[in-house]
mmCIF file of C-alpha atoms in Angstrom:
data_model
loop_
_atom_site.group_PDB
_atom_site.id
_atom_site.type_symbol
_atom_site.label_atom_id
_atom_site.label_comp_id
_atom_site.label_asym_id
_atom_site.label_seq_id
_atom_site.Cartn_x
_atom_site.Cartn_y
_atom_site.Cartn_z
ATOM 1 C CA UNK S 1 55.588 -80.866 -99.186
ATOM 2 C CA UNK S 2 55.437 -84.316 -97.196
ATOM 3 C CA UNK S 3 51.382 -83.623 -97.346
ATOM 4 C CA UNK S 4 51.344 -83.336 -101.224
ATOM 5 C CA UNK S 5 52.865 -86.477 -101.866
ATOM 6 C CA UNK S 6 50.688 -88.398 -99.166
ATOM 7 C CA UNK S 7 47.780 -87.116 -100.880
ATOM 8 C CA UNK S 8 48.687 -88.276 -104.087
ATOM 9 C CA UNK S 9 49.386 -91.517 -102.565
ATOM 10 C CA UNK S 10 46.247 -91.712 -101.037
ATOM 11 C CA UNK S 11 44.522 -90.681 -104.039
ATOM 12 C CA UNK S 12 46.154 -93.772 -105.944
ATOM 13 C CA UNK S 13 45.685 -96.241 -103.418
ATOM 14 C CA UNK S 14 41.842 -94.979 -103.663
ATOM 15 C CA UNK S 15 41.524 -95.194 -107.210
ATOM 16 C CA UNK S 16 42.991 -98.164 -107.005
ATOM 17 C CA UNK S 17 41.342 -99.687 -104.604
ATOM 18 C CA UNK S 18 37.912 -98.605 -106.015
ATOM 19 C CA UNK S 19 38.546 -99.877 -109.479
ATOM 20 C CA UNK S 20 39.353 -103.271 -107.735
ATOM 21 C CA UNK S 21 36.463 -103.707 -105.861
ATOM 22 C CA UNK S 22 34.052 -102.207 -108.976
ATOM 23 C CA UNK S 23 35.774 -104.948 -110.754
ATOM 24 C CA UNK S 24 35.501 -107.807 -108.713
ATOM 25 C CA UNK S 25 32.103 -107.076 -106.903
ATOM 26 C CA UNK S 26 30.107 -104.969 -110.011
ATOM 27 C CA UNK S 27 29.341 -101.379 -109.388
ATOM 28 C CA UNK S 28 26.129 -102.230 -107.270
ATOM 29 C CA UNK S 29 28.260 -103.578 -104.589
ATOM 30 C CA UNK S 30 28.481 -100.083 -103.053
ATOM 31 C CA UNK S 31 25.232 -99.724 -102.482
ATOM 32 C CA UNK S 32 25.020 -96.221 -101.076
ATOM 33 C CA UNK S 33 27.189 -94.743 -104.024
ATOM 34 C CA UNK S 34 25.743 -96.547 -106.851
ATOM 35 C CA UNK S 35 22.171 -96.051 -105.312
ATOM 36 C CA UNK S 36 22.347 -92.584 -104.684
ATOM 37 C CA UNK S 37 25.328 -90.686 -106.282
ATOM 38 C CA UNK S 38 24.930 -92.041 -109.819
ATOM 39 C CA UNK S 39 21.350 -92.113 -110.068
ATOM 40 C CA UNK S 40 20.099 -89.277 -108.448
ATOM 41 C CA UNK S 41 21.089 -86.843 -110.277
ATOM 42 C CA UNK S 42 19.499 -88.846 -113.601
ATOM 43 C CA UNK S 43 16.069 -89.682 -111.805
ATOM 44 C CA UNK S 44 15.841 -85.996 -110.957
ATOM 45 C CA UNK S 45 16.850 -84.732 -114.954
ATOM 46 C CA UNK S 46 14.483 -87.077 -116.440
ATOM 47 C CA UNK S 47 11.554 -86.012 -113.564
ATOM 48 C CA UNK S 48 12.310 -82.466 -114.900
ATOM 49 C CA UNK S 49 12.520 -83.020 -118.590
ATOM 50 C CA UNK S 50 8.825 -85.198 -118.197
ATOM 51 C CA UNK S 51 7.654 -82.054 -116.109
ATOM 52 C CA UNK S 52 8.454 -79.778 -119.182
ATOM 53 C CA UNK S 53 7.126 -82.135 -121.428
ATOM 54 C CA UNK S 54 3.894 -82.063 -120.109
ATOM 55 C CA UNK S 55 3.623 -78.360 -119.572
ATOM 56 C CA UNK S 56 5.216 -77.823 -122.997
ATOM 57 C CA UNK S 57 8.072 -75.500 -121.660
ATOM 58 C CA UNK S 58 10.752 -78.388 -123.635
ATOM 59 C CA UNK S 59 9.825 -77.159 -126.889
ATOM 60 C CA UNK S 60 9.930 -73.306 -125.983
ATOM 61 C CA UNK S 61 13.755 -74.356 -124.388
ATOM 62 C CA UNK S 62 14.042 -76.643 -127.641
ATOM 63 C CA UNK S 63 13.612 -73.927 -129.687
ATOM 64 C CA UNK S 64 15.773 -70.999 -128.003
ATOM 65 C CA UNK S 65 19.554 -70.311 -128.376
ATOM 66 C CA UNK S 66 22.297 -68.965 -127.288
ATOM 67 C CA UNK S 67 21.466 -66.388 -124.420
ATOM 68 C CA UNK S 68 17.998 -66.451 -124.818
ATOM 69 C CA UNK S 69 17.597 -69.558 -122.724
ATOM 70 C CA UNK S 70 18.564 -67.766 -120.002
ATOM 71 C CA UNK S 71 15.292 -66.225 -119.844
ATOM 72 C CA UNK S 72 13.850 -69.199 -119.586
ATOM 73 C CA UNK S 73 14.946 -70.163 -116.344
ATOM 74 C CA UNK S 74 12.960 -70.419 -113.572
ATOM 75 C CA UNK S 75 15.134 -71.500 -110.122
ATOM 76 C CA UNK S 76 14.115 -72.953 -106.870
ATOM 77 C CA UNK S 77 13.139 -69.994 -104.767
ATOM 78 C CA UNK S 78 14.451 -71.946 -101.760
ATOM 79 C CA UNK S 79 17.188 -73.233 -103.332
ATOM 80 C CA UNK S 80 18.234 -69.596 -104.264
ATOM 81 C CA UNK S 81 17.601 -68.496 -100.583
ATOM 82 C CA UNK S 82 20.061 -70.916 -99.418
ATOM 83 C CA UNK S 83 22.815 -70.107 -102.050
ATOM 84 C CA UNK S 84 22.822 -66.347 -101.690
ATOM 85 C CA UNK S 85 22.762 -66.803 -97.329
ATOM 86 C CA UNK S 86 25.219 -69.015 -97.948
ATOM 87 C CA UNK S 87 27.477 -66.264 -99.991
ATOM 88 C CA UNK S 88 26.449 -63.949 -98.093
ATOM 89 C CA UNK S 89 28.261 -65.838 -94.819
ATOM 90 C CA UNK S 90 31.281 -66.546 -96.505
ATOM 91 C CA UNK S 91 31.900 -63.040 -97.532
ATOM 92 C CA UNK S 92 30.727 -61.829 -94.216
ATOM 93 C CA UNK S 93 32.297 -64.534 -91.905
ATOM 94 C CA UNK S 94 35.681 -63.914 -94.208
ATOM 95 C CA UNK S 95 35.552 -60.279 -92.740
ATOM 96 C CA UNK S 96 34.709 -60.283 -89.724
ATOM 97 C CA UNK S 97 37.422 -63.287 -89.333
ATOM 98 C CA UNK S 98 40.233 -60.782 -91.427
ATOM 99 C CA UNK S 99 39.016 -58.321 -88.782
ATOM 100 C CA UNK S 100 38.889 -59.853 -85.177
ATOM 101 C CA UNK S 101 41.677 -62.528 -84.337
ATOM 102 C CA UNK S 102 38.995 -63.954 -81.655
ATOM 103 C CA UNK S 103 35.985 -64.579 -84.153
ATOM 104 C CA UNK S 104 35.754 -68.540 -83.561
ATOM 105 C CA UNK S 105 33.574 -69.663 -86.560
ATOM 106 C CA UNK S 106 35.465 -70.344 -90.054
ATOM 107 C CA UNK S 107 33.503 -69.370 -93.432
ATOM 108 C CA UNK S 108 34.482 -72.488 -95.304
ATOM 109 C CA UNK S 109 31.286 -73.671 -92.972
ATOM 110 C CA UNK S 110 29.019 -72.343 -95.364
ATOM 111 C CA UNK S 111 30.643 -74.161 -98.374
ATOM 112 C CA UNK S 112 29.645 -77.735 -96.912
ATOM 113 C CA UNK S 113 26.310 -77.151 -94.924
ATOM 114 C CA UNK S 114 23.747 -79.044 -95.534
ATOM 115 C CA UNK S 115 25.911 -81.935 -96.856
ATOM 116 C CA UNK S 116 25.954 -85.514 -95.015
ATOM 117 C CA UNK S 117 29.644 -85.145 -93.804
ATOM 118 C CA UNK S 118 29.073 -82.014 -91.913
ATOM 119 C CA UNK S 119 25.696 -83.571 -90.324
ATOM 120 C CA UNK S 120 28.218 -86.508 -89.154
ATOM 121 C CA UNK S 121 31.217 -84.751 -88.170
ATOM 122 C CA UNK S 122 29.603 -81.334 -86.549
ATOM 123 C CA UNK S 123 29.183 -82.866 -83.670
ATOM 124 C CA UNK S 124 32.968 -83.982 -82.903
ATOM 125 C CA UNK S 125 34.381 -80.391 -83.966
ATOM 126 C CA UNK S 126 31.975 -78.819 -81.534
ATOM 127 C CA UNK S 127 33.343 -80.797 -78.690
ATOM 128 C CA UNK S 128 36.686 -80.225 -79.940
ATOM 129 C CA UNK S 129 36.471 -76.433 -80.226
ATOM 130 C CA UNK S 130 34.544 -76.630 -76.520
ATOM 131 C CA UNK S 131 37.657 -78.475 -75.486
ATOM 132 C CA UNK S 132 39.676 -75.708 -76.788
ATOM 133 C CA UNK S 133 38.013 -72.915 -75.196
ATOM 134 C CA UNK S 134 38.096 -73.919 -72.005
ATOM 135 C CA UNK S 135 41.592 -75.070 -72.210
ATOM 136 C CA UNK S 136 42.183 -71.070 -73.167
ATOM 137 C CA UNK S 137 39.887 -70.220 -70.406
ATOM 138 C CA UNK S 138 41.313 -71.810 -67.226
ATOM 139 C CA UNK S 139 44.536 -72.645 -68.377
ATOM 140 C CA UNK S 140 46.014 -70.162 -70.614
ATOM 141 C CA UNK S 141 47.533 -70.075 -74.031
ATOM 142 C CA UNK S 142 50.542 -71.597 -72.960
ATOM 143 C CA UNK S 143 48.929 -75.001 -71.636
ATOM 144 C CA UNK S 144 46.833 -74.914 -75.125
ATOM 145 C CA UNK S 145 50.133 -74.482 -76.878
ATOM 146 C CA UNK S 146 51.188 -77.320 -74.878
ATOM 147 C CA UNK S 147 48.485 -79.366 -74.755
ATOM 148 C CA UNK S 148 48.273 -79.374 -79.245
ATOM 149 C CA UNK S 149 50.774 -82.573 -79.809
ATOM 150 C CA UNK S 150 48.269 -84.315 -77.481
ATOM 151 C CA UNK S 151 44.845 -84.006 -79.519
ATOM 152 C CA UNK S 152 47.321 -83.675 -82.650
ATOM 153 C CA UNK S 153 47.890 -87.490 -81.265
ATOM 154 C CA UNK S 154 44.503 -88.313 -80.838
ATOM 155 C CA UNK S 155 44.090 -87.565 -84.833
ATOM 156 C CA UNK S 156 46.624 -89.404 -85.865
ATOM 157 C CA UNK S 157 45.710 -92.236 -83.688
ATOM 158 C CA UNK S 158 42.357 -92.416 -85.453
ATOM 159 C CA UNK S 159 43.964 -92.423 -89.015
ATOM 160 C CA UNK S 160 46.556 -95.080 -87.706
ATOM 161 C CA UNK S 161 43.463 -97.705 -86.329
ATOM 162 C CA UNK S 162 41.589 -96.911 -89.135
ATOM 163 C CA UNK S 163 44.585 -97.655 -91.570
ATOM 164 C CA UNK S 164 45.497 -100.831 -89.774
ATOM 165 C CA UNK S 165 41.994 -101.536 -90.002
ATOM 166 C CA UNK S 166 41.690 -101.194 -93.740
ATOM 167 C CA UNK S 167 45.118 -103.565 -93.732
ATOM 168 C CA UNK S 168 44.171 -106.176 -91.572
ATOM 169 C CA UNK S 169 40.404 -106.107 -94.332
ATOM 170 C CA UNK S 170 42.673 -106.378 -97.668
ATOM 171 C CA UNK S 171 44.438 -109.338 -95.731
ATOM 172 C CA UNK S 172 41.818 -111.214 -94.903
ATOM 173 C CA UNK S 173 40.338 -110.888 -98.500
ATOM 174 C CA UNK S 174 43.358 -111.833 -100.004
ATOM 175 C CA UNK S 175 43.575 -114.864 -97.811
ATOM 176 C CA UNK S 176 40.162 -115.882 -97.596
ATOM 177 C CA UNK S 177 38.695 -114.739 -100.674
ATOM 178 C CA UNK S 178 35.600 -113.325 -98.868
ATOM 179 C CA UNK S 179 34.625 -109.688 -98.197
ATOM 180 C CA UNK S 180 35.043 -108.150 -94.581
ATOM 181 C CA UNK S 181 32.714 -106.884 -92.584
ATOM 182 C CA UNK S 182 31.922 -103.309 -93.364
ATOM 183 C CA UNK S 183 34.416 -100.612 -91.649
ATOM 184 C CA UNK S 184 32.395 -96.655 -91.969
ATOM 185 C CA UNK S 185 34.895 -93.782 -91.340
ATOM 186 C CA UNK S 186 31.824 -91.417 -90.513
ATOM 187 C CA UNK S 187 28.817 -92.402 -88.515
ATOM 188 C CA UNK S 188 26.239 -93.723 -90.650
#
């Protein structure tokens, strides 16, 4: 219950906090967000609708309706690959995690590979499930059951810097009128 509300909190401050800065600095001022997020997905619709153009597939979609222009589509055959793997893990990864309590790997991987986050955080759940293991292996569930509040500290630690962080940044604005320094969550 405590997590909802913190989470709509945090989802105000964001919006709130973007809005600001989009309205103070222009939209540009991001510029990995409103170079990539926003326009990439136009650049690549208007690359397609010039391909059809010029191999006169726009008028054949033009002109179909309804169902019809299903039959028209023509998908990525690697892009199709990685979407039906990628179902195909979930639903596979979901059983065989329903069916053996020691199966280590959770399906919700497959619904955020290939995506930057996962590229930048892999890495630190990897150590933290090595961690884990050999916790389990050389000193037992208990010490693991013991040992959680630690690396449940280490987490929160990390949110509380980074929060401070973030405070110490709007203070500084506030009081100097200039923008800090840059502060990335994930590697970059």
């Amino acid at each position: 219950r405590i997590a909802f509300y913190v989470t709509i909190v945090a989802i105000s401050v964001g919006f709130v906090a973007k809005c600001f800065n989009c309205y103070n600095n222009g939209a540009a001022e991001d510029g990995w967000s409103f170079n990539n997020s926003c326009v990439t997905p136009f650049d690549r619709a208007s690359r397609d609708v010039a391909l059809m153009e010029e191999t006169g597939q726009l008028a054949e979609s033009n002109q179909a309706h309804g169902l019809a222009k299903l039959a028209l589509i023509n998908p990525d055959s690697d892009v199709m690959l990685s979407l039906f793997l990628g179902i195909a893990g979930v639903v596979i990864f979901s059983l065989l995690r329903f069916r053996f309590s020691w199966w280590p790997i959770h399906p919700l991987i497959f619904c955020v590979w290939g995506t930057y986050p996962i590229g930048a955080t892999a890495p630190a759940f990897l150590i933290g499930w090595i961690i884990k293991e050999l916790i389990v292996k050389f000193a037992g569930g208990k010490a693991y059951q013991e040992l959680k509040p630690l690396f449940l500290g280490l987490i929160v630690g990390e949110l509380l810097a980074t929060i401070i962080g973030v405070i110490i940044n709007v203070t500084y604005f506030f009081n100097t009128g200039l923008l800090p320094k840059t502060v990335n969550i994930l590697p970059g």
